[in-house]
């Protein structure tokens, strides 16, 4: 059953809190007469909506930590102090919006699509550089895993694979991601181990993106282009069988499964 969120603004990038009681979304809204992306929390029991972002930056793609105490997100300050600040980076803040800080101040920019490891010690994210190009029309793109305890990052995907939308499996054994073929524009879901080994393709739809793990690690939900719209499919990680699970009269994107 489809249910519309109690909000007049446009919301995207939904992500459940670990206890399933809240939903974090990105909202394009007016703050101090400026239209900007802000992160808000929807209490699914009371329907109350609270703005988490502080209005100093465009904040998108919130992902809650496994202990429910922090949010990783993508941010671009309204008033950047340096050239690097003017591009999107991964940030982390407390669940109430306090203690905002850059995940890795030394990491290259631009960055996107953070995903926490199940134990909360690492974050995988996309890194893309326009200065180092894959082809003349595409920036270099790869996946990095940042260790929050050691404060170090490791590249797990070759920059020539062109990977995006990484998401960690609930058991911590695999990272799902989208691999795009630049020449044809096709997109398919793949998985890889956190050390970069055992890369395997899961789907072959050609227009598959935005993967999301089931709580039992057995399936991946994702958005697939079908005709003029997008629908939600799921694929079995072992058998590779895919089936449609949700469609509507409009495009469905960014599935998020409650764990």
PDB file of C-alpha atoms in Angstrom:
ATOM      1  CA  UNK A   1       0.000   0.000   0.000  1.00  0.00           C
ATOM      2  CA  UNK A   2       1.396   3.376  -1.010  1.00  0.00           C
ATOM      3  CA  UNK A   3       1.103   6.162   1.589  1.00  0.00           C
ATOM      4  CA  UNK A   4       1.991   9.816   1.015  1.00  0.00           C
ATOM      5  CA  UNK A   5       4.106  11.577   3.626  1.00  0.00           C
ATOM      6  CA  UNK A   6       2.301  14.415   5.477  1.00  0.00           C
ATOM      7  CA  UNK A   7       4.261  17.203   3.803  1.00  0.00           C
ATOM      8  CA  UNK A   8       3.538  19.804   1.141  1.00  0.00           C
ATOM      9  CA  UNK A   9       7.208  20.024   0.093  1.00  0.00           C
ATOM     10  CA  UNK A  10       9.051  17.681  -2.248  1.00  0.00           C
ATOM     11  CA  UNK A  11      10.872  14.963  -0.270  1.00  0.00           C
ATOM     12  CA  UNK A  12      13.482  12.495  -1.514  1.00  0.00           C
ATOM     13  CA  UNK A  13      16.293  10.171  -0.337  1.00  0.00           C
ATOM     14  CA  UNK A  14      14.242   8.471   2.448  1.00  0.00           C
ATOM     15  CA  UNK A  15      16.131   6.518   5.110  1.00  0.00           C
ATOM     16  CA  UNK A  16      14.718   4.736   8.165  1.00  0.00           C
ATOM     17  CA  UNK A  17      16.136   5.094  11.661  1.00  0.00           C
ATOM     18  CA  UNK A  18      17.427   1.790  13.117  1.00  0.00           C
ATOM     19  CA  UNK A  19      14.339   1.444  15.347  1.00  0.00           C
ATOM     20  CA  UNK A  20      11.966   2.030  12.421  1.00  0.00           C
ATOM     21  CA  UNK A  21      10.140   4.847  14.192  1.00  0.00           C
ATOM     22  CA  UNK A  22      11.508   7.729  12.140  1.00  0.00           C
ATOM     23  CA  UNK A  23      12.213   8.505   8.507  1.00  0.00           C
ATOM     24  CA  UNK A  24      14.921  10.950   7.447  1.00  0.00           C
ATOM     25  CA  UNK A  25      14.341  12.762   4.151  1.00  0.00           C
ATOM     26  CA  UNK A  26      15.822  15.548   2.024  1.00  0.00           C
ATOM     27  CA  UNK A  27      13.408  18.446   1.459  1.00  0.00           C
ATOM     28  CA  UNK A  28      13.779  21.333  -0.981  1.00  0.00           C
ATOM     29  CA  UNK A  29      12.402  24.190   1.076  1.00  0.00           C
ATOM     30  CA  UNK A  30      12.661  27.883   1.907  1.00  0.00           C
ATOM     31  CA  UNK A  31      14.937  28.850   4.806  1.00  0.00           C
ATOM     32  CA  UNK A  32      15.408  32.562   5.510  1.00  0.00           C
ATOM     33  CA  UNK A  33      14.074  33.382   2.024  1.00  0.00           C
ATOM     34  CA  UNK A  34      16.557  30.990   0.374  1.00  0.00           C
ATOM     35  CA  UNK A  35      15.493  27.800  -1.408  1.00  0.00           C
ATOM     36  CA  UNK A  36      17.753  24.979  -0.299  1.00  0.00           C
ATOM     37  CA  UNK A  37      18.018  21.259   0.420  1.00  0.00           C
ATOM     38  CA  UNK A  38      17.556  20.449   4.105  1.00  0.00           C
ATOM     39  CA  UNK A  39      17.371  17.217   6.110  1.00  0.00           C
ATOM     40  CA  UNK A  40      14.202  16.606   8.107  1.00  0.00           C
ATOM     41  CA  UNK A  41      12.993  13.839  10.418  1.00  0.00           C
ATOM     42  CA  UNK A  42       9.478  12.440  10.198  1.00  0.00           C
ATOM     43  CA  UNK A  43       8.170  10.714  13.337  1.00  0.00           C
ATOM     44  CA  UNK A  44       6.133   7.860  11.862  1.00  0.00           C
ATOM     45  CA  UNK A  45       4.060   7.508  15.043  1.00  0.00           C
ATOM     46  CA  UNK A  46       3.105  11.154  15.637  1.00  0.00           C
ATOM     47  CA  UNK A  47       3.574  12.385  12.008  1.00  0.00           C
ATOM     48  CA  UNK A  48       5.589  15.305  13.419  1.00  0.00           C
ATOM     49  CA  UNK A  49       8.241  16.705  11.053  1.00  0.00           C
ATOM     50  CA  UNK A  50      11.409  18.307  12.452  1.00  0.00           C
ATOM     51  CA  UNK A  51      14.137  20.093  10.485  1.00  0.00           C
ATOM     52  CA  UNK A  52      17.576  18.712  11.391  1.00  0.00           C
ATOM     53  CA  UNK A  53      19.737  20.868   9.103  1.00  0.00           C
ATOM     54  CA  UNK A  54      20.700  24.330  10.369  1.00  0.00           C
ATOM     55  CA  UNK A  55      20.259  26.313   7.155  1.00  0.00           C
ATOM     56  CA  UNK A  56      23.969  26.958   6.556  1.00  0.00           C
ATOM     57  CA  UNK A  57      24.355  24.501   3.672  1.00  0.00           C
ATOM     58  CA  UNK A  58      22.609  22.338   1.114  1.00  0.00           C
ATOM     59  CA  UNK A  59      22.267  19.012   2.961  1.00  0.00           C
ATOM     60  CA  UNK A  60      21.179  15.826   1.194  1.00  0.00           C
ATOM     61  CA  UNK A  61      21.144  12.034   1.354  1.00  0.00           C
ATOM     62  CA  UNK A  62      20.884  11.435   5.136  1.00  0.00           C
ATOM     63  CA  UNK A  63      21.900   7.983   6.410  1.00  0.00           C
ATOM     64  CA  UNK A  64      21.466   7.085  10.076  1.00  0.00           C
ATOM     65  CA  UNK A  65      24.248   5.310  11.975  1.00  0.00           C
ATOM     66  CA  UNK A  66      23.530   1.778  13.284  1.00  0.00           C
ATOM     67  CA  UNK A  67      23.276   3.041  16.878  1.00  0.00           C
ATOM     68  CA  UNK A  68      20.816   5.761  15.859  1.00  0.00           C
ATOM     69  CA  UNK A  69      22.965   8.568  17.282  1.00  0.00           C
ATOM     70  CA  UNK A  70      24.483  10.149  14.145  1.00  0.00           C
ATOM     71  CA  UNK A  71      23.690  11.031  10.550  1.00  0.00           C
ATOM     72  CA  UNK A  72      26.098  10.853   7.638  1.00  0.00           C
ATOM     73  CA  UNK A  73      25.040  13.103   4.785  1.00  0.00           C
ATOM     74  CA  UNK A  74      26.217  15.072   1.751  1.00  0.00           C
ATOM     75  CA  UNK A  75      26.647  18.819   2.235  1.00  0.00           C
ATOM     76  CA  UNK A  76      27.644  21.914   0.273  1.00  0.00           C
ATOM     77  CA  UNK A  77      28.001  25.155   2.336  1.00  0.00           C
ATOM     78  CA  UNK A  78      26.127  28.248   1.196  1.00  0.00           C
ATOM     79  CA  UNK A  79      29.188  30.409   1.984  1.00  0.00           C
ATOM     80  CA  UNK A  80      32.262  28.269   1.249  1.00  0.00           C
ATOM     81  CA  UNK A  81      35.568  29.454   2.720  1.00  0.00           C
ATOM     82  CA  UNK A  82      37.772  27.556   0.248  1.00  0.00           C
ATOM     83  CA  UNK A  83      37.543  26.039  -3.239  1.00  0.00           C
ATOM     84  CA  UNK A  84      37.157  22.579  -1.744  1.00  0.00           C
ATOM     85  CA  UNK A  85      34.347  23.760   0.530  1.00  0.00           C
ATOM     86  CA  UNK A  86      32.384  24.777  -2.561  1.00  0.00           C
ATOM     87  CA  UNK A  87      31.946  21.143  -3.553  1.00  0.00           C
ATOM     88  CA  UNK A  88      29.922  18.357  -2.013  1.00  0.00           C
ATOM     89  CA  UNK A  89      31.557  16.404   0.816  1.00  0.00           C
ATOM     90  CA  UNK A  90      30.462  13.747   3.286  1.00  0.00           C
ATOM     91  CA  UNK A  91      29.643  15.250   6.677  1.00  0.00           C
ATOM     92  CA  UNK A  92      28.536  13.724   9.990  1.00  0.00           C
ATOM     93  CA  UNK A  93      26.333  15.274  12.683  1.00  0.00           C
ATOM     94  CA  UNK A  94      24.493  14.207  15.804  1.00  0.00           C
ATOM     95  CA  UNK A  95      20.901  13.091  15.362  1.00  0.00           C
ATOM     96  CA  UNK A  96      19.663  16.460  16.681  1.00  0.00           C
ATOM     97  CA  UNK A  97      21.729  18.429  14.137  1.00  0.00           C
ATOM     98  CA  UNK A  98      24.539  19.381  16.532  1.00  0.00           C
ATOM     99  CA  UNK A  99      28.287  18.782  16.140  1.00  0.00           C
ATOM    100  CA  UNK A 100      28.486  19.096  12.353  1.00  0.00           C
ATOM    101  CA  UNK A 101      31.896  18.071  10.979  1.00  0.00           C
ATOM    102  CA  UNK A 102      33.486  16.931   7.728  1.00  0.00           C
ATOM    103  CA  UNK A 103      34.046  13.173   7.694  1.00  0.00           C
ATOM    104  CA  UNK A 104      37.585  13.402   6.269  1.00  0.00           C
ATOM    105  CA  UNK A 105      38.986  16.930   5.767  1.00  0.00           C
ATOM    106  CA  UNK A 106      41.942  15.519   3.794  1.00  0.00           C
ATOM    107  CA  UNK A 107      39.846  13.490   1.328  1.00  0.00           C
ATOM    108  CA  UNK A 108      39.419  14.652  -2.287  1.00  0.00           C
ATOM    109  CA  UNK A 109      36.159  16.141  -3.488  1.00  0.00           C
ATOM    110  CA  UNK A 110      33.422  15.729  -4.695  1.00  0.00           C
ATOM    111  CA  UNK A 111      31.822  12.985  -2.596  1.00  0.00           C
ATOM    112  CA  UNK A 112      28.405  11.363  -2.312  1.00  0.00           C
ATOM    113  CA  UNK A 113      26.110   8.515  -1.223  1.00  0.00           C
ATOM    114  CA  UNK A 114      27.478   7.542   2.221  1.00  0.00           C
ATOM    115  CA  UNK A 115      26.598   4.174   3.780  1.00  0.00           C
ATOM    116  CA  UNK A 116      27.539   2.990   7.306  1.00  0.00           C
ATOM    117  CA  UNK A 117      29.029  -0.401   8.037  1.00  0.00           C
ATOM    118  CA  UNK A 118      26.758  -2.411  10.396  1.00  0.00           C
ATOM    119  CA  UNK A 119      29.183  -1.993  13.297  1.00  0.00           C
ATOM    120  CA  UNK A 120      29.302   1.783  12.793  1.00  0.00           C
ATOM    121  CA  UNK A 121      33.095   1.944  12.408  1.00  0.00           C
ATOM    122  CA  UNK A 122      33.318   2.630   8.658  1.00  0.00           C
ATOM    123  CA  UNK A 123      31.542   4.588   5.930  1.00  0.00           C
ATOM    124  CA  UNK A 124      31.675   3.766   2.217  1.00  0.00           C
ATOM    125  CA  UNK A 125      31.117   6.631  -0.211  1.00  0.00           C
ATOM    126  CA  UNK A 126      31.513   7.774  -3.809  1.00  0.00           C
ATOM    127  CA  UNK A 127      34.442   9.976  -4.772  1.00  0.00           C
ATOM    128  CA  UNK A 128      34.425  11.734  -8.136  1.00  0.00           C
ATOM    129  CA  UNK A 129      37.078  14.040  -9.581  1.00  0.00           C
ATOM    130  CA  UNK A 130      36.536  16.262 -12.623  1.00  0.00           C
ATOM    131  CA  UNK A 131      40.285  16.957 -12.699  1.00  0.00           C
ATOM    132  CA  UNK A 132      41.052  13.265 -13.298  1.00  0.00           C
ATOM    133  CA  UNK A 133      38.759  12.147 -16.105  1.00  0.00           C
ATOM    134  CA  UNK A 134      37.638   8.632 -16.989  1.00  0.00           C
ATOM    135  CA  UNK A 135      36.694   9.799 -20.480  1.00  0.00           C
ATOM    136  CA  UNK A 136      36.663  13.325 -21.844  1.00  0.00           C
ATOM    137  CA  UNK A 137      32.997  13.705 -20.811  1.00  0.00           C
ATOM    138  CA  UNK A 138      33.105  11.745 -17.523  1.00  0.00           C
ATOM    139  CA  UNK A 139      35.030  12.480 -14.298  1.00  0.00           C
ATOM    140  CA  UNK A 140      37.046   9.777 -12.577  1.00  0.00           C
ATOM    141  CA  UNK A 141      34.806   7.927 -10.133  1.00  0.00           C
ATOM    142  CA  UNK A 142      35.503   5.326  -7.453  1.00  0.00           C
ATOM    143  CA  UNK A 143      34.355   4.020  -4.058  1.00  0.00           C
ATOM    144  CA  UNK A 144      36.260   4.631  -0.833  1.00  0.00           C
ATOM    145  CA  UNK A 145      35.844   3.123   2.634  1.00  0.00           C
ATOM    146  CA  UNK A 146      36.676   5.503   5.482  1.00  0.00           C
ATOM    147  CA  UNK A 147      37.637   4.031   8.862  1.00  0.00           C
ATOM    148  CA  UNK A 148      36.282   6.333  11.596  1.00  0.00           C
ATOM    149  CA  UNK A 149      38.629   4.905  14.240  1.00  0.00           C
ATOM    150  CA  UNK A 150      41.861   4.962  12.220  1.00  0.00           C
ATOM    151  CA  UNK A 151      40.893   8.115  10.252  1.00  0.00           C
ATOM    152  CA  UNK A 152      42.085   6.505   7.005  1.00  0.00           C
ATOM    153  CA  UNK A 153      40.376   5.710   3.696  1.00  0.00           C
ATOM    154  CA  UNK A 154      40.906   2.879   1.209  1.00  0.00           C
ATOM    155  CA  UNK A 155      39.867   2.788  -2.439  1.00  0.00           C
ATOM    156  CA  UNK A 156      37.943  -0.462  -3.091  1.00  0.00           C
ATOM    157  CA  UNK A 157      36.834   0.001  -6.717  1.00  0.00           C
ATOM    158  CA  UNK A 158      39.002   0.887  -9.685  1.00  0.00           C
ATOM    159  CA  UNK A 159      38.337   4.436 -10.951  1.00  0.00           C
ATOM    160  CA  UNK A 160      37.703   2.939 -14.385  1.00  0.00           C
ATOM    161  CA  UNK A 161      34.702   0.889 -13.228  1.00  0.00           C
ATOM    162  CA  UNK A 162      32.516   3.999 -12.706  1.00  0.00           C
ATOM    163  CA  UNK A 163      30.640   2.896  -9.577  1.00  0.00           C
ATOM    164  CA  UNK A 164      28.007   4.795  -7.607  1.00  0.00           C
ATOM    165  CA  UNK A 165      25.202   4.313  -5.025  1.00  0.00           C
ATOM    166  CA  UNK A 166      27.179   2.091  -2.589  1.00  0.00           C
ATOM    167  CA  UNK A 167      25.206   0.481   0.240  1.00  0.00           C
ATOM    168  CA  UNK A 168      26.487  -1.859   2.952  1.00  0.00           C
ATOM    169  CA  UNK A 169      24.739  -5.197   3.589  1.00  0.00           C
ATOM    170  CA  UNK A 170      23.265  -5.680   7.112  1.00  0.00           C
ATOM    171  CA  UNK A 171      25.752  -8.465   7.901  1.00  0.00           C
ATOM    172  CA  UNK A 172      28.732  -6.361   6.756  1.00  0.00           C
ATOM    173  CA  UNK A 173      29.932  -8.945   4.247  1.00  0.00           C
ATOM    174  CA  UNK A 174      29.100  -7.125   0.999  1.00  0.00           C
ATOM    175  CA  UNK A 175      28.680  -3.666  -0.483  1.00  0.00           C
ATOM    176  CA  UNK A 176      26.141  -3.293  -3.284  1.00  0.00           C
ATOM    177  CA  UNK A 177      26.717  -0.581  -5.878  1.00  0.00           C
ATOM    178  CA  UNK A 178      25.653   0.553  -9.343  1.00  0.00           C
ATOM    179  CA  UNK A 179      28.087   0.075 -12.195  1.00  0.00           C
ATOM    180  CA  UNK A 180      27.515   2.219 -15.268  1.00  0.00           C
ATOM    181  CA  UNK A 181      28.878   1.524 -18.730  1.00  0.00           C
ATOM    182  CA  UNK A 182      29.738   5.004 -20.082  1.00  0.00           C
ATOM    183  CA  UNK A 183      29.522   4.147 -23.783  1.00  0.00           C
ATOM    184  CA  UNK A 184      26.037   2.605 -23.640  1.00  0.00           C
ATOM    185  CA  UNK A 185      24.733   4.325 -20.515  1.00  0.00           C
ATOM    186  CA  UNK A 186      23.534   1.005 -19.073  1.00  0.00           C
ATOM    187  CA  UNK A 187      23.360   0.603 -15.280  1.00  0.00           C
ATOM    188  CA  UNK A 188      23.332  -2.630 -13.298  1.00  0.00           C
ATOM    189  CA  UNK A 189      23.587  -3.655  -9.651  1.00  0.00           C
ATOM    190  CA  UNK A 190      26.826  -5.308  -8.506  1.00  0.00           C
ATOM    191  CA  UNK A 191      28.222  -6.443  -5.151  1.00  0.00           C
ATOM    192  CA  UNK A 192      31.772  -6.423  -3.796  1.00  0.00           C
ATOM    193  CA  UNK A 193      33.428  -7.299  -0.500  1.00  0.00           C
ATOM    194  CA  UNK A 194      34.566  -4.377   1.701  1.00  0.00           C
ATOM    195  CA  UNK A 195      38.200  -5.099   0.766  1.00  0.00           C
ATOM    196  CA  UNK A 196      37.399  -4.793  -2.958  1.00  0.00           C
ATOM    197  CA  UNK A 197      37.455  -8.535  -3.757  1.00  0.00           C
ATOM    198  CA  UNK A 198      34.843 -10.895  -5.270  1.00  0.00           C
ATOM    199  CA  UNK A 199      33.043  -8.369  -7.461  1.00  0.00           C
ATOM    200  CA  UNK A 200      29.849  -9.888  -8.946  1.00  0.00           C
ATOM    201  CA  UNK A 201      27.017  -8.581 -11.111  1.00  0.00           C
ATOM    202  CA  UNK A 202      23.514  -9.111  -9.680  1.00  0.00           C
ATOM    203  CA  UNK A 203      21.155  -7.591 -12.292  1.00  0.00           C
ATOM    204  CA  UNK A 204      21.151  -7.301 -16.052  1.00  0.00           C
ATOM    205  CA  UNK A 205      18.276  -4.892 -16.640  1.00  0.00           C
ATOM    206  CA  UNK A 206      20.410  -2.138 -18.126  1.00  0.00           C
ATOM    207  CA  UNK A 207      18.557   0.645 -16.276  1.00  0.00           C
ATOM    208  CA  UNK A 208      18.893  -0.490 -12.641  1.00  0.00           C
ATOM    209  CA  UNK A 209      19.942   1.858  -9.852  1.00  0.00           C
ATOM    210  CA  UNK A 210      19.556   2.852  -6.164  1.00  0.00           C
ATOM    211  CA  UNK A 211      20.014  -0.591  -4.490  1.00  0.00           C
ATOM    212  CA  UNK A 212      18.769  -1.285  -0.961  1.00  0.00           C
ATOM    213  CA  UNK A 213      19.367  -4.466   1.080  1.00  0.00           C
ATOM    214  CA  UNK A 214      16.694  -6.604   2.700  1.00  0.00           C
ATOM    215  CA  UNK A 215      17.203  -7.174   6.463  1.00  0.00           C
ATOM    216  CA  UNK A 216      18.207 -10.824   5.876  1.00  0.00           C
ATOM    217  CA  UNK A 217      20.926  -9.920   3.314  1.00  0.00           C
ATOM    218  CA  UNK A 218      19.228 -12.200   0.776  1.00  0.00           C
ATOM    219  CA  UNK A 219      17.726  -9.642  -1.624  1.00  0.00           C
ATOM    220  CA  UNK A 220      18.325  -6.218  -3.092  1.00  0.00           C
ATOM    221  CA  UNK A 221      15.484  -3.815  -3.847  1.00  0.00           C
ATOM    222  CA  UNK A 222      16.217  -1.277  -6.582  1.00  0.00           C
ATOM    223  CA  UNK A 223      14.664   1.129  -9.070  1.00  0.00           C
ATOM    224  CA  UNK A 224      14.420  -0.041 -12.692  1.00  0.00           C
ATOM    225  CA  UNK A 225      13.353   1.973 -15.726  1.00  0.00           C
ATOM    226  CA  UNK A 226      10.345   0.365 -17.402  1.00  0.00           C
ATOM    227  CA  UNK A 227       8.772   2.323 -20.253  1.00  0.00           C
ATOM    228  CA  UNK A 228       8.530   6.008 -19.359  1.00  0.00           C
ATOM    229  CA  UNK A 229       8.566   5.455 -15.597  1.00  0.00           C
ATOM    230  CA  UNK A 230      10.599   3.657 -12.973  1.00  0.00           C
ATOM    231  CA  UNK A 231       9.325   0.752 -10.863  1.00  0.00           C
ATOM    232  CA  UNK A 232      10.696  -1.084  -7.833  1.00  0.00           C
ATOM    233  CA  UNK A 233      12.228  -4.529  -8.386  1.00  0.00           C
ATOM    234  CA  UNK A 234      14.020  -6.909  -6.058  1.00  0.00           C
ATOM    235  CA  UNK A 235      16.731  -9.428  -6.943  1.00  0.00           C
ATOM    236  CA  UNK A 236      17.861 -12.540  -5.101  1.00  0.00           C
ATOM    237  CA  UNK A 237      21.594 -12.198  -4.425  1.00  0.00           C
ATOM    238  CA  UNK A 238      22.238 -15.952  -4.794  1.00  0.00           C
ATOM    239  CA  UNK A 239      19.907 -17.000  -7.639  1.00  0.00           C
ATOM    240  CA  UNK A 240      20.053 -13.578  -9.395  1.00  0.00           C
ATOM    241  CA  UNK A 241      16.312 -13.867 -10.127  1.00  0.00           C
ATOM    242  CA  UNK A 242      14.582 -10.467 -10.273  1.00  0.00           C
ATOM    243  CA  UNK A 243      10.897  -9.649  -9.809  1.00  0.00           C
ATOM    244  CA  UNK A 244       8.774  -6.515  -9.811  1.00  0.00           C
ATOM    245  CA  UNK A 245       7.386  -5.682  -6.357  1.00  0.00           C
ATOM    246  CA  UNK A 246       5.901  -2.203  -6.738  1.00  0.00           C
ATOM    247  CA  UNK A 247       4.669   0.053  -9.534  1.00  0.00           C
ATOM    248  CA  UNK A 248       2.494   3.136  -9.877  1.00  0.00           C
ATOM    249  CA  UNK A 249       1.373   5.716 -12.435  1.00  0.00           C
ATOM    250  CA  UNK A 250       4.516   7.716 -11.698  1.00  0.00           C
ATOM    251  CA  UNK A 251       8.195   6.932 -11.252  1.00  0.00           C
ATOM    252  CA  UNK A 252       9.230   5.167  -8.052  1.00  0.00           C
ATOM    253  CA  UNK A 253      12.782   5.721  -6.839  1.00  0.00           C
ATOM    254  CA  UNK A 254      15.096   5.445  -3.804  1.00  0.00           C
ATOM    255  CA  UNK A 255      13.613   2.407  -2.023  1.00  0.00           C
ATOM    256  CA  UNK A 256      14.380   2.151   1.708  1.00  0.00           C
ATOM    257  CA  UNK A 257      13.632  -1.032   3.641  1.00  0.00           C
ATOM    258  CA  UNK A 258      12.984  -1.018   7.381  1.00  0.00           C
ATOM    259  CA  UNK A 259      15.338  -3.351   9.216  1.00  0.00           C
TER     260      UNK A 259
END
